[in-house]
Amino acid sequence: MHNRRAFIKTATGVAAGTSLAGCTSTFGGDELENHEPVGPFELPIPNRSANPANVDAFNLIADQLGEIGIQIDLNTMEVAAWVEALLSDPQDSVVNRWSRTGSPDRIDPFVFLNENLHSQGIGEGTLNHAYYSDDEMDQMIEDSNVETDEEARRELVNDIQEKFGEDVPYIMSEFENVLGVANNEWEGWEAFPGTELLHNRISLTEISPTTDASRVVKAQTQTVDRLNWGNFSDSSIHSQVNVAFDSLVQLWYDGSPQPALATEWEWSDDTTLEVTLRDDITFHDGEPITAEDVKFTYEIVDEWAHGQYQSLVQQISEIEAVDEQTVRFNLEDPAAYLVRVTLSQVTIAPKHVWEDVDDPAQVSDPDYTGSGPLKVTEFGSEQIRYEVHDDYYRDYDFDEYVVQVYGAESAAIGDVESGTATFYQSPGPTEFTRLQEVDSVTTIEQPTVSLQAFCMNNSVEPFDDRTLRQACAHAIDQEAIVQTAYQNFRVPAVGQTFIAPINEDWRHPDPVTYEGGAEEARSILEDTGYVWNDDEQLMRPSEETEE
């Protein structure tokens, strides 16, 4: 186990033993000849109209790092270009503001550990945007993946959190409270603990009309270019696919696995899981959902997926269709996360539709036949129309479901207030505060495991230096970001762990913290050889100096 307290004591001792006067020391001449400038760095951000609060947070981080001599130049981009930049090879940028959306499967730490911390997540299209690679961390993560005793696994995850706090590959900023607003023509809204607060297979079963309404309209500002089950990397598609397609297991509000397309599952041993399917379910075209469809789905995901989906199936060595209603998963090693994470996230597709497709992600005009509660009847980038699938095993109190795209948040929210639209997810904090006083709507706030972080490329200078990353962690004030940018509608990530405070089962009880501010950050840097020039720019020791 890592000695976290010894680490904290050492770091604190460095700061305490350094004169505060040194925090403002500047150097010139020969001193600077042996040093190289840290930065400036370009930080891409979306334009302000997309999310003003996020832009405010970007500016605050830039200002806070500026206090220790690191210049961050904000590069404002259109949203589509910004998203493309985030999804491209992250090694192209040295710093970024990075987020990980929360969904119930991510209550289990598996997804973050394997996609964002393990070195297998490095590369274009993958999600280790910090380019963090550490053999010891990799082994700790792999050990936690195969540990089937939950208490022992929790201890392993605590050790990982301690090492994460010491290494600071990402600087955690805040955890998101997802906000929503719904028109009062519908009641019974139950917030789901994920970014899809109301737009999900479970919350939509809870609502009922207070009038004679039979159509539910989701208002959103993000367009959807394609609705393609086989595109496993586009997050804008997933939210729409996940109401048209269903998984074997459904995670409930508390994150517990509940029957979905499967009625039960049983471990024969640590590496063999047998799953029993419902015997009365069909795809939208009336064809029965069988074990062969499940086997086909997992095999096509294993062949074509990368990033998130690839990590979900990495331990599966073979899938057997034992009979029409029984599937057997054979694993290479034990996988403690398989039921809660993998079986809840992989949605089942019809073999008879997809078996002759060469590359699922490249299908430009996909067949929308799904396994979920909502059947696509019309698709366009500005509007998607669904009807309820009659053979689905849960009931819905509406006949039609529409996803309507708006050009601006104000227009979307205006239609929710008037009743033209039914609900809108993730309004900004200022607008949400106003809506709390509007009689025609209900406002909803739900803590989640969604996180925001400042991302540094750990594989290149200067952020390959752990001391510099620790100093930056001291300089960034999470509470100020939450209070100023988000009006306290988020939770500051005061402890440097990737597990949210609401996730008490997995969060370390006493995570590593960096709360010294700019003064302590500068003291630590000066003690380890960093200096500042006359313009207060941070200068790091050159390789010649270090030798």
Coordinates of C-alpha atoms in Angstrom, one line a residue:
M1 CA 0.0 0.0 0.0
H2 CA 1.2 3.5 -0.8
N3 CA 2.2 5.6 2.2
R4 CA -0.1 8.6 1.4
R5 CA 0.4 10.3 4.7
A6 CA 4.2 10.2 4.3
F7 CA 3.8 11.8 0.9
I8 CA 1.6 14.6 2.3
K9 CA 4.0 15.2 5.2
T10 CA 6.9 15.5 2.8
A11 CA 5.1 17.9 0.5
T12 CA 3.9 20.1 3.4
G13 CA 7.4 20.1 4.9
V14 CA 8.8 21.5 1.6
A15 CA 6.3 24.3 1.6
A16 CA 6.7 25.1 5.3
G17 CA 10.5 25.2 5.1
T18 CA 10.5 27.7 2.3
S19 CA 10.4 31.4 3.0
L20 CA 7.3 33.2 1.7
A21 CA 9.6 35.9 0.4
G22 CA 10.9 33.3 -2.0
C23 CA 7.5 33.0 -3.5
T24 CA 8.0 36.3 -5.3
S25 CA 11.7 35.9 -6.2
T26 CA 12.7 36.8 -9.7
F27 CA 16.0 36.0 -11.3
G28 CA 18.1 37.2 -14.3
G29 CA 21.4 36.8 -16.0
D30 CA 23.2 33.5 -15.4
E31 CA 20.3 32.1 -13.4
L32 CA 17.9 32.3 -16.3
E33 CA 20.5 30.9 -18.8
N34 CA 20.1 27.5 -17.1
H35 CA 16.3 27.6 -17.3
E36 CA 13.6 27.3 -19.9
P37 CA 10.2 29.0 -20.0
V38 CA 7.1 27.0 -18.9
G39 CA 4.5 27.9 -21.5
P40 CA 2.6 29.7 -22.8
F41 CA 0.1 27.0 -23.5
E42 CA -3.0 27.1 -25.7
L43 CA -6.2 25.9 -24.1
P44 CA -9.1 25.2 -26.5
I45 CA -12.5 26.2 -25.3
P46 CA -16.0 26.3 -26.8
N47 CA -17.6 29.6 -27.6
R48 CA -19.5 31.3 -24.8
S49 CA -22.9 30.8 -26.3
A50 CA -22.6 27.0 -25.9
N51 CA -22.1 27.1 -22.2
P52 CA -21.2 30.4 -20.5
A53 CA -20.5 28.8 -17.1
N54 CA -17.9 26.5 -18.6
V55 CA -16.2 29.4 -20.3
D56 CA -16.1 31.2 -17.0
A57 CA -14.5 28.1 -15.4
F58 CA -11.8 28.0 -18.2
N59 CA -11.0 31.7 -17.5
L60 CA -10.7 31.1 -13.8
I61 CA -8.3 28.2 -14.3
A62 CA -6.2 30.3 -16.6
D63 CA -6.1 33.2 -14.1
Q64 CA -5.2 30.9 -11.2
L65 CA -2.3 29.3 -13.1
G66 CA -1.2 32.7 -14.2
E67 CA -0.6 33.5 -10.5
I68 CA 2.3 31.0 -10.5
G69 CA 3.7 32.2 -13.8
I70 CA 2.1 29.8 -16.2
Q71 CA 0.4 31.6 -19.1
I72 CA -2.7 29.9 -20.5
D73 CA -4.0 31.4 -23.8
L74 CA -7.6 30.5 -24.4
N75 CA -8.5 29.6 -28.0
T76 CA -12.2 30.0 -28.5
M77 CA -13.7 27.6 -31.0
E78 CA -17.1 26.7 -32.4
V79 CA -18.6 23.8 -30.5
A80 CA -18.2 21.2 -33.3
A81 CA -14.6 22.1 -33.8
W82 CA -13.9 22.0 -30.1
V83 CA -15.5 18.5 -29.8
E84 CA -13.5 17.3 -32.7
A85 CA -10.3 18.7 -31.1
L86 CA -11.1 16.8 -27.9
L87 CA -11.8 13.5 -29.8
S88 CA -8.7 13.8 -31.9
D89 CA -5.2 12.7 -30.7
P90 CA -4.9 14.5 -27.4
Q91 CA -1.1 14.5 -27.7
D92 CA -1.6 17.4 -30.0
S93 CA -2.3 19.6 -27.0
V94 CA -0.3 20.1 -23.8
V95 CA -3.2 21.3 -21.7
N96 CA -6.9 20.9 -21.9
R97 CA -10.1 21.0 -19.7
W98 CA -11.4 17.5 -19.7
S99 CA -14.7 16.0 -18.6
R100 CA -16.1 12.5 -18.0
T101 CA -19.8 12.2 -18.2
G102 CA -21.5 10.2 -15.4
S103 CA -23.9 7.3 -15.9
P104 CA -24.9 4.7 -13.3
D105 CA -22.4 2.2 -14.6
R106 CA -19.6 4.6 -13.7
I107 CA -20.5 4.3 -10.1
D108 CA -18.2 1.3 -10.4
P109 CA -14.7 2.7 -10.9
F110 CA -13.8 0.2 -13.7
V111 CA -14.5 2.6 -16.6
F112 CA -12.4 5.5 -15.3
L113 CA -9.6 3.2 -14.2
N114 CA -9.2 1.4 -17.5
E115 CA -10.0 4.1 -20.0
N116 CA -8.5 7.2 -18.3
L117 CA -5.7 5.9 -16.1
H118 CA -4.4 2.7 -17.6
S119 CA -1.8 3.0 -20.3
Q120 CA -4.0 1.0 -22.7
G121 CA -6.2 4.1 -23.0
I122 CA -3.4 6.1 -24.7
G123 CA -3.8 7.0 -28.3
E124 CA -6.1 8.5 -30.9
G125 CA -9.7 7.8 -30.2
T126 CA -9.1 6.6 -26.7
L127 CA -9.6 8.5 -23.4
N128 CA -6.4 8.7 -21.4
H129 CA -6.0 12.3 -22.4
A130 CA -3.3 12.9 -19.9
Y131 CA -1.1 10.4 -21.6
Y132 CA -0.4 9.0 -18.2
S133 CA 1.6 5.8 -18.2
D134 CA 2.8 4.1 -15.0
D135 CA 3.6 0.4 -14.8
E136 CA 2.7 0.2 -11.1
M137 CA -0.7 1.9 -11.7
D138 CA -1.4 -0.4 -14.6
Q139 CA -0.8 -3.4 -12.4
M140 CA -2.9 -2.0 -9.6
I141 CA -5.8 -1.5 -12.0
E142 CA -5.5 -4.9 -13.5
D143 CA -5.5 -6.4 -10.0
S144 CA -8.7 -4.5 -9.2
N145 CA -10.4 -5.8 -12.4
V146 CA -10.0 -9.4 -11.5
E147 CA -10.6 -9.2 -7.7
T148 CA -14.1 -10.6 -7.1
D149 CA -14.2 -10.0 -3.3
E150 CA -15.8 -6.6 -3.0
E151 CA -14.0 -5.6 0.2
A152 CA -10.6 -6.6 -1.2
R153 CA -11.4 -4.8 -4.4
R154 CA -12.4 -1.6 -2.5
E155 CA -9.0 -1.7 -0.7
L156 CA -7.3 -1.9 -4.1
V157 CA -9.3 1.0 -5.4
N158 CA -8.4 3.0 -2.3
D159 CA -4.7 2.4 -3.0
I160 CA -5.2 3.5 -6.6
Q161 CA -6.8 6.7 -5.4
E162 CA -3.9 7.4 -3.1
K163 CA -1.4 7.0 -6.0
F164 CA -3.6 9.1 -8.2
G165 CA -3.5 11.8 -5.6
E166 CA 0.3 11.6 -5.4
D167 CA 0.9 11.6 -9.2
V168 CA -1.8 14.1 -10.1
P169 CA -2.2 13.0 -13.8
Y170 CA -5.3 15.1 -13.9
I171 CA -6.3 17.9 -11.6
M172 CA -9.8 17.3 -10.5
S173 CA -11.9 20.5 -10.7
E174 CA -15.5 19.7 -9.8
F175 CA -18.3 17.1 -9.9
E176 CA -21.4 18.0 -11.8
N177 CA -24.9 18.4 -10.5
V178 CA -27.1 17.8 -13.5
L179 CA -29.9 20.2 -13.9
G180 CA -33.2 19.8 -15.7
V181 CA -36.6 21.5 -16.3
A182 CA -39.9 19.9 -17.2
N183 CA -43.3 21.3 -18.1
N184 CA -46.0 20.5 -15.6
E185 CA -48.2 18.9 -18.2
W186 CA -46.3 15.8 -17.1
E187 CA -45.6 14.7 -13.6
G188 CA -43.7 11.9 -11.8
W189 CA -40.2 12.9 -13.0
E190 CA -37.5 10.8 -11.3
A191 CA -34.0 12.1 -11.9
F192 CA -31.6 9.4 -13.0
P193 CA -28.0 9.6 -11.7
G194 CA -26.3 10.4 -15.0
T195 CA -26.0 13.1 -17.6
E196 CA -29.2 11.8 -19.3
L197 CA -31.2 13.0 -16.3
L198 CA -34.6 12.5 -17.8
H199 CA -33.9 11.1 -21.3
N200 CA -33.5 7.4 -20.4
R201 CA -35.4 4.2 -20.4
I202 CA -36.2 4.3 -16.7
S203 CA -37.3 7.9 -16.0
L204 CA -39.6 7.9 -19.0
T205 CA -41.6 5.0 -17.5
E206 CA -42.3 7.1 -14.4
I207 CA -44.0 10.0 -15.9
S208 CA -47.8 10.5 -16.6
P209 CA -49.8 13.3 -18.2
T210 CA -51.7 15.8 -16.1
T211 CA -53.8 16.7 -19.3
D212 CA -54.7 14.6 -22.3
A213 CA -51.2 14.9 -23.7
S214 CA -49.8 11.8 -25.5
R215 CA -46.6 13.1 -26.9
V216 CA -43.3 13.9 -25.0
V217 CA -40.9 16.3 -26.6
K218 CA -37.2 16.5 -25.5
A219 CA -35.7 19.9 -26.3
Q220 CA -32.0 20.0 -27.0
T221 CA -29.4 22.2 -28.7
Q222 CA -27.1 19.5 -30.0
T223 CA -27.7 18.1 -33.5
V224 CA -27.4 14.4 -34.3
D225 CA -25.9 13.8 -37.7
R226 CA -26.5 10.0 -37.7
L227 CA -28.4 7.6 -35.5
N228 CA -26.1 4.6 -35.9
W229 CA -25.9 1.8 -33.4
G230 CA -22.6 0.7 -34.8
N231 CA -20.8 4.0 -34.2
F232 CA -19.3 3.2 -30.8
S233 CA -17.2 6.3 -30.4
D234 CA -19.7 9.2 -30.9
S235 CA -21.2 10.2 -27.6
S236 CA -23.8 12.4 -29.3
I237 CA -25.3 9.3 -30.8
H238 CA -25.3 7.2 -27.6
S239 CA -28.1 9.0 -25.8
Q240 CA -30.5 8.5 -28.8
V241 CA -29.4 4.9 -29.4
N242 CA -29.9 4.0 -25.7
V243 CA -33.7 4.6 -25.9
A244 CA -34.0 2.7 -29.2
F245 CA -31.8 -0.3 -28.1
D246 CA -31.8 -2.2 -24.8
S247 CA -29.1 -4.0 -22.8
L248 CA -29.2 -7.3 -20.9
V249 CA -29.1 -5.5 -17.6
Q250 CA -30.5 -2.2 -16.5
L251 CA -28.9 -0.2 -13.7
W252 CA -31.4 1.3 -11.3
Y253 CA -31.4 4.6 -9.6
D254 CA -29.0 3.3 -6.9
G255 CA -26.7 1.7 -9.5
S256 CA -27.8 -1.8 -8.7
P257 CA -28.2 -4.2 -11.7
Q258 CA -31.9 -5.1 -12.5
P259 CA -33.3 -7.4 -15.2
A260 CA -33.8 -5.9 -18.7
L261 CA -33.5 -8.1 -21.8
A262 CA -32.2 -10.7 -19.4
T263 CA -34.3 -12.0 -16.5
E264 CA -31.5 -13.6 -14.5
W265 CA -27.7 -14.3 -14.5
E266 CA -25.6 -16.7 -12.5
W267 CA -21.9 -17.3 -12.1
S268 CA -21.0 -21.0 -12.5
D269 CA -17.5 -20.1 -11.4
D270 CA -15.3 -17.0 -11.4
T271 CA -14.9 -17.0 -15.2
T272 CA -18.2 -18.4 -16.4
L273 CA -21.5 -16.4 -16.4
E274 CA -24.8 -17.8 -17.7
V275 CA -27.5 -15.3 -18.7
T276 CA -31.2 -16.1 -19.3
L277 CA -33.1 -14.0 -21.7
R278 CA -36.8 -13.1 -21.7
D279 CA -38.9 -15.4 -23.8
D280 CA -41.4 -12.8 -25.0
I281 CA -39.3 -10.0 -26.5
T282 CA -38.9 -8.9 -30.1
F283 CA -37.0 -6.4 -32.1
H284 CA -39.0 -3.5 -33.6
D285 CA -39.5 -5.5 -36.8
G286 CA -41.2 -8.3 -34.9
E287 CA -38.2 -10.8 -35.0
P288 CA -37.5 -12.5 -31.7
I289 CA -34.5 -11.5 -29.6
T290 CA -32.4 -14.6 -29.1
A291 CA -29.1 -15.8 -27.7
E292 CA -27.7 -15.7 -31.2
D293 CA -28.3 -11.9 -31.4
V294 CA -26.6 -11.4 -28.0
K295 CA -23.6 -13.5 -29.2
F296 CA -23.4 -11.6 -32.5
T297 CA -23.6 -8.2 -30.7
Y298 CA -20.8 -8.9 -28.3
E299 CA -18.6 -10.3 -31.1
I300 CA -19.1 -7.3 -33.4
V301 CA -18.4 -4.9 -30.5
D302 CA -15.2 -6.9 -29.8
E303 CA -14.2 -6.7 -33.4
W304 CA -15.0 -3.1 -34.2
A305 CA -15.2 -1.1 -31.0
H306 CA -12.4 0.9 -29.4
G307 CA -12.1 3.1 -26.3
Q308 CA -15.0 2.7 -23.9
Y309 CA -16.6 -0.3 -25.6
Q310 CA -13.3 -2.2 -26.2
S311 CA -12.5 -2.1 -22.5
L312 CA -16.0 -3.4 -21.6
V313 CA -15.4 -6.7 -23.5
Q314 CA -11.7 -7.2 -23.1
Q315 CA -12.0 -10.1 -20.6
I316 CA -14.5 -12.1 -22.7
S317 CA -12.8 -15.0 -24.4
E318 CA -15.8 -16.7 -25.9
I319 CA -19.6 -16.3 -26.0
E320 CA -21.9 -19.4 -26.4
A321 CA -25.5 -19.4 -27.5
V322 CA -26.5 -22.4 -25.3
D323 CA -30.1 -22.3 -26.5
E324 CA -32.4 -19.6 -27.7
Q325 CA -32.8 -18.1 -24.3
T326 CA -29.4 -18.8 -22.7
V327 CA -26.0 -17.1 -23.2
R328 CA -22.8 -18.2 -21.6
F329 CA -19.9 -15.8 -21.2
N330 CA -16.5 -17.4 -20.8
L331 CA -13.8 -15.0 -19.4
E332 CA -10.0 -15.1 -19.6
D333 CA -9.8 -13.8 -16.0
P334 CA -12.4 -12.9 -13.4
A335 CA -14.1 -9.6 -14.1
A336 CA -15.8 -8.1 -11.0
Y337 CA -17.4 -5.4 -13.2
L338 CA -19.0 -7.6 -15.9
V339 CA -22.7 -7.6 -14.8
R340 CA -22.8 -4.0 -13.5
V341 CA -20.8 -2.4 -16.3
T342 CA -20.5 -4.5 -19.4
L343 CA -24.0 -6.1 -19.4
S344 CA -25.6 -2.7 -18.7
Q345 CA -23.8 -0.8 -21.4
V346 CA -23.7 -3.0 -24.5
T347 CA -27.0 -2.7 -26.2
I348 CA -28.3 -5.6 -28.3
A349 CA -28.6 -5.3 -32.0
P350 CA -30.4 -7.6 -34.5
K351 CA -28.1 -10.1 -36.2
H352 CA -30.3 -10.3 -39.3
V353 CA -29.8 -6.5 -39.8
W354 CA -26.1 -6.1 -39.1
E355 CA -24.4 -9.4 -40.0
D356 CA -23.6 -8.4 -43.6
V357 CA -22.2 -4.9 -42.7
D358 CA -18.5 -4.5 -43.3
D359 CA -17.8 -1.6 -41.0
P360 CA -20.6 -0.7 -38.5
A361 CA -19.2 2.8 -37.8
Q362 CA -19.2 3.8 -41.4
V363 CA -22.9 3.1 -42.2
S364 CA -24.3 6.3 -43.5
D365 CA -27.9 5.2 -43.7
P366 CA -28.4 2.7 -40.9
D367 CA -31.3 0.5 -40.2
Y368 CA -33.0 1.8 -37.0
T369 CA -34.5 -1.6 -36.0
G370 CA -33.7 -1.8 -32.3
S371 CA -34.4 -3.8 -29.1
G372 CA -35.5 -0.9 -26.9
P373 CA -38.7 0.8 -25.8
L374 CA -38.8 3.5 -28.5
K375 CA -38.9 2.8 -32.2
V376 CA -37.5 5.3 -34.7
T377 CA -40.2 6.4 -37.2
E378 CA -38.5 9.5 -38.6
F379 CA -34.9 10.7 -38.4
G380 CA -33.4 14.1 -39.2
S381 CA -30.5 16.1 -37.8
E382 CA -33.0 18.6 -36.4
Q383 CA -35.7 16.2 -35.2
I384 CA -36.0 12.5 -34.3
R385 CA -39.5 10.9 -33.9
Y386 CA -40.1 7.7 -32.1
E387 CA -43.2 5.6 -31.2
V388 CA -43.5 3.2 -28.2
H389 CA -42.6 -0.4 -29.1
D390 CA -45.7 -2.4 -28.3
D391 CA -43.8 -5.6 -27.4
Y392 CA -41.6 -3.9 -24.9
Y393 CA -41.7 -5.4 -21.4
R394 CA -42.3 -2.0 -19.6
D395 CA -45.2 0.4 -20.0
Y396 CA -45.0 4.0 -21.0
D397 CA -47.9 6.6 -20.7
F398 CA -47.2 8.3 -24.0
D399 CA -47.5 7.2 -27.6
E400 CA -45.0 9.4 -29.3
Y401 CA -41.5 10.7 -28.3
V402 CA -39.8 13.5 -30.2
V403 CA -36.2 14.9 -29.9
Q404 CA -36.4 18.5 -31.1
V405 CA -33.2 20.4 -31.8
Y406 CA -33.1 24.2 -31.2
G407 CA -30.6 26.8 -32.3
A408 CA -30.3 28.3 -28.8
E409 CA -30.9 27.3 -25.2
S410 CA -33.2 30.3 -24.7
A411 CA -35.6 29.0 -27.5
A412 CA -35.6 25.5 -26.1
I413 CA -36.4 26.6 -22.5
G414 CA -39.0 29.0 -23.8
D415 CA -40.9 26.2 -25.4
V416 CA -40.6 24.1 -22.2
E417 CA -42.2 27.0 -20.3
S418 CA -45.0 27.3 -22.8
G419 CA -45.6 23.6 -23.1
T420 CA -44.6 23.2 -26.7
A421 CA -41.7 21.1 -25.5
T422 CA -41.8 18.8 -22.4
F423 CA -38.3 19.0 -20.9
Y424 CA -34.8 20.3 -21.3
Q425 CA -31.6 19.0 -19.7
S426 CA -28.6 20.9 -18.4
P427 CA -29.7 24.6 -18.4
G428 CA -27.1 27.0 -17.2
P429 CA -27.1 27.9 -13.5
T430 CA -28.4 31.5 -14.1
E431 CA -31.3 30.2 -16.2
F432 CA -32.0 27.4 -13.7
T433 CA -32.2 29.8 -10.8
R434 CA -34.8 31.9 -12.8
L435 CA -36.8 28.7 -13.7
Q436 CA -37.1 27.8 -10.0
E437 CA -39.6 30.7 -9.7
V438 CA -41.7 29.8 -12.9
D439 CA -45.0 28.2 -12.0
S440 CA -45.5 26.2 -15.2
V441 CA -42.3 24.1 -14.8
T442 CA -40.6 21.7 -12.4
T443 CA -36.9 22.1 -11.8
I444 CA -34.8 19.1 -11.1
E445 CA -31.2 18.8 -9.7
Q446 CA -29.3 15.6 -9.3
P447 CA -25.7 15.0 -8.1
T448 CA -23.8 12.7 -10.4
V449 CA -20.4 11.1 -10.8
S450 CA -19.7 13.3 -13.8
L451 CA -16.4 15.1 -13.4
Q452 CA -14.4 18.0 -14.8
A453 CA -10.6 18.2 -14.7
F454 CA -7.7 20.2 -15.9
C455 CA -5.7 17.8 -18.1
M456 CA -2.0 18.0 -18.7
N457 CA 0.0 15.9 -21.1
N458 CA 2.1 13.8 -18.7
S459 CA 4.3 12.4 -21.5
V460 CA 5.9 15.6 -22.6
E461 CA 7.8 18.5 -21.0
P462 CA 7.0 20.3 -18.8
F463 CA 4.1 18.3 -17.3
D464 CA 6.1 15.1 -17.2
D465 CA 7.4 16.6 -13.9
R466 CA 5.2 15.5 -11.1
T467 CA 6.3 18.4 -8.9
L468 CA 5.0 20.9 -11.4
R469 CA 1.6 19.0 -11.6
Q470 CA 1.4 19.1 -7.8
A471 CA 2.1 22.8 -7.7
C472 CA -0.6 23.4 -10.3
A473 CA -3.0 21.4 -8.1
H474 CA -2.3 23.8 -5.2
A475 CA -2.8 26.8 -7.5
I476 CA -6.2 25.7 -8.8
D477 CA -9.0 26.7 -6.4
Q478 CA -11.9 24.4 -7.0
E479 CA -14.2 26.1 -4.5
A480 CA -13.8 29.4 -6.3
I481 CA -14.6 27.8 -9.6
V482 CA -17.8 26.2 -8.4
Q483 CA -18.9 29.4 -6.6
T484 CA -18.1 31.9 -9.3
A485 CA -18.7 29.9 -12.5
Y486 CA -21.4 27.5 -11.5
Q487 CA -23.1 29.5 -8.7
N488 CA -22.6 26.5 -6.3
F489 CA -24.6 24.1 -8.6
R490 CA -21.6 21.8 -8.7
V491 CA -19.5 20.1 -6.0
P492 CA -15.8 21.2 -5.7
A493 CA -13.3 18.3 -6.1
V494 CA -11.3 19.3 -3.0
G495 CA -9.8 15.9 -2.7
Q496 CA -7.7 14.7 -5.6
T497 CA -9.7 11.6 -6.5
F498 CA -11.8 10.7 -9.6
I499 CA -14.6 9.3 -7.4
A500 CA -17.4 11.7 -6.6
P501 CA -18.5 12.5 -3.0
I502 CA -22.0 10.9 -3.6
N503 CA -20.2 7.6 -4.5
E504 CA -19.5 6.7 -0.9
D505 CA -19.0 3.0 -1.4
W506 CA -15.9 3.6 -3.6
R507 CA -14.6 7.1 -2.6
H508 CA -11.4 7.2 -0.5
P509 CA -12.4 8.4 3.0
D510 CA -9.4 10.8 3.1
P511 CA -8.2 11.6 -0.4
V512 CA -5.0 13.6 -1.0
T513 CA -5.7 17.3 -1.0
Y514 CA -3.8 20.3 -2.4
E515 CA -5.2 23.5 -0.8
G516 CA -2.1 25.7 -0.4
G517 CA -2.9 28.1 -3.1
A518 CA -0.5 30.1 -5.2
E519 CA 1.9 30.8 -2.4
E520 CA 2.5 27.2 -1.5
A521 CA 2.7 26.2 -5.2
R522 CA 5.5 28.8 -5.7
S523 CA 7.3 27.7 -2.6
I524 CA 7.4 24.1 -3.8
L525 CA 8.5 25.1 -7.3
E526 CA 11.3 27.3 -6.0
D527 CA 12.5 24.6 -3.7
T528 CA 12.9 22.2 -6.6
G529 CA 14.8 24.6 -8.8
Y530 CA 12.1 26.6 -10.7
V531 CA 12.6 30.4 -10.9
W532 CA 10.7 33.4 -12.4
N533 CA 12.0 35.9 -14.8
D534 CA 11.3 39.7 -14.6
D535 CA 7.9 39.2 -16.3
E536 CA 6.9 36.7 -13.6
Q537 CA 7.0 33.8 -16.1
L538 CA 7.8 30.5 -14.6
M539 CA 11.1 29.1 -15.7
R540 CA 12.1 25.4 -15.2
P541 CA 15.6 24.0 -14.9
S542 CA 17.0 23.0 -18.3
E543 CA 18.3 19.4 -18.9
E544 CA 21.8 20.7 -18.5
T545 CA 21.0 22.2 -15.1
E546 CA 19.4 18.9 -14.0
E547 CA 22.4 16.9 -15.1

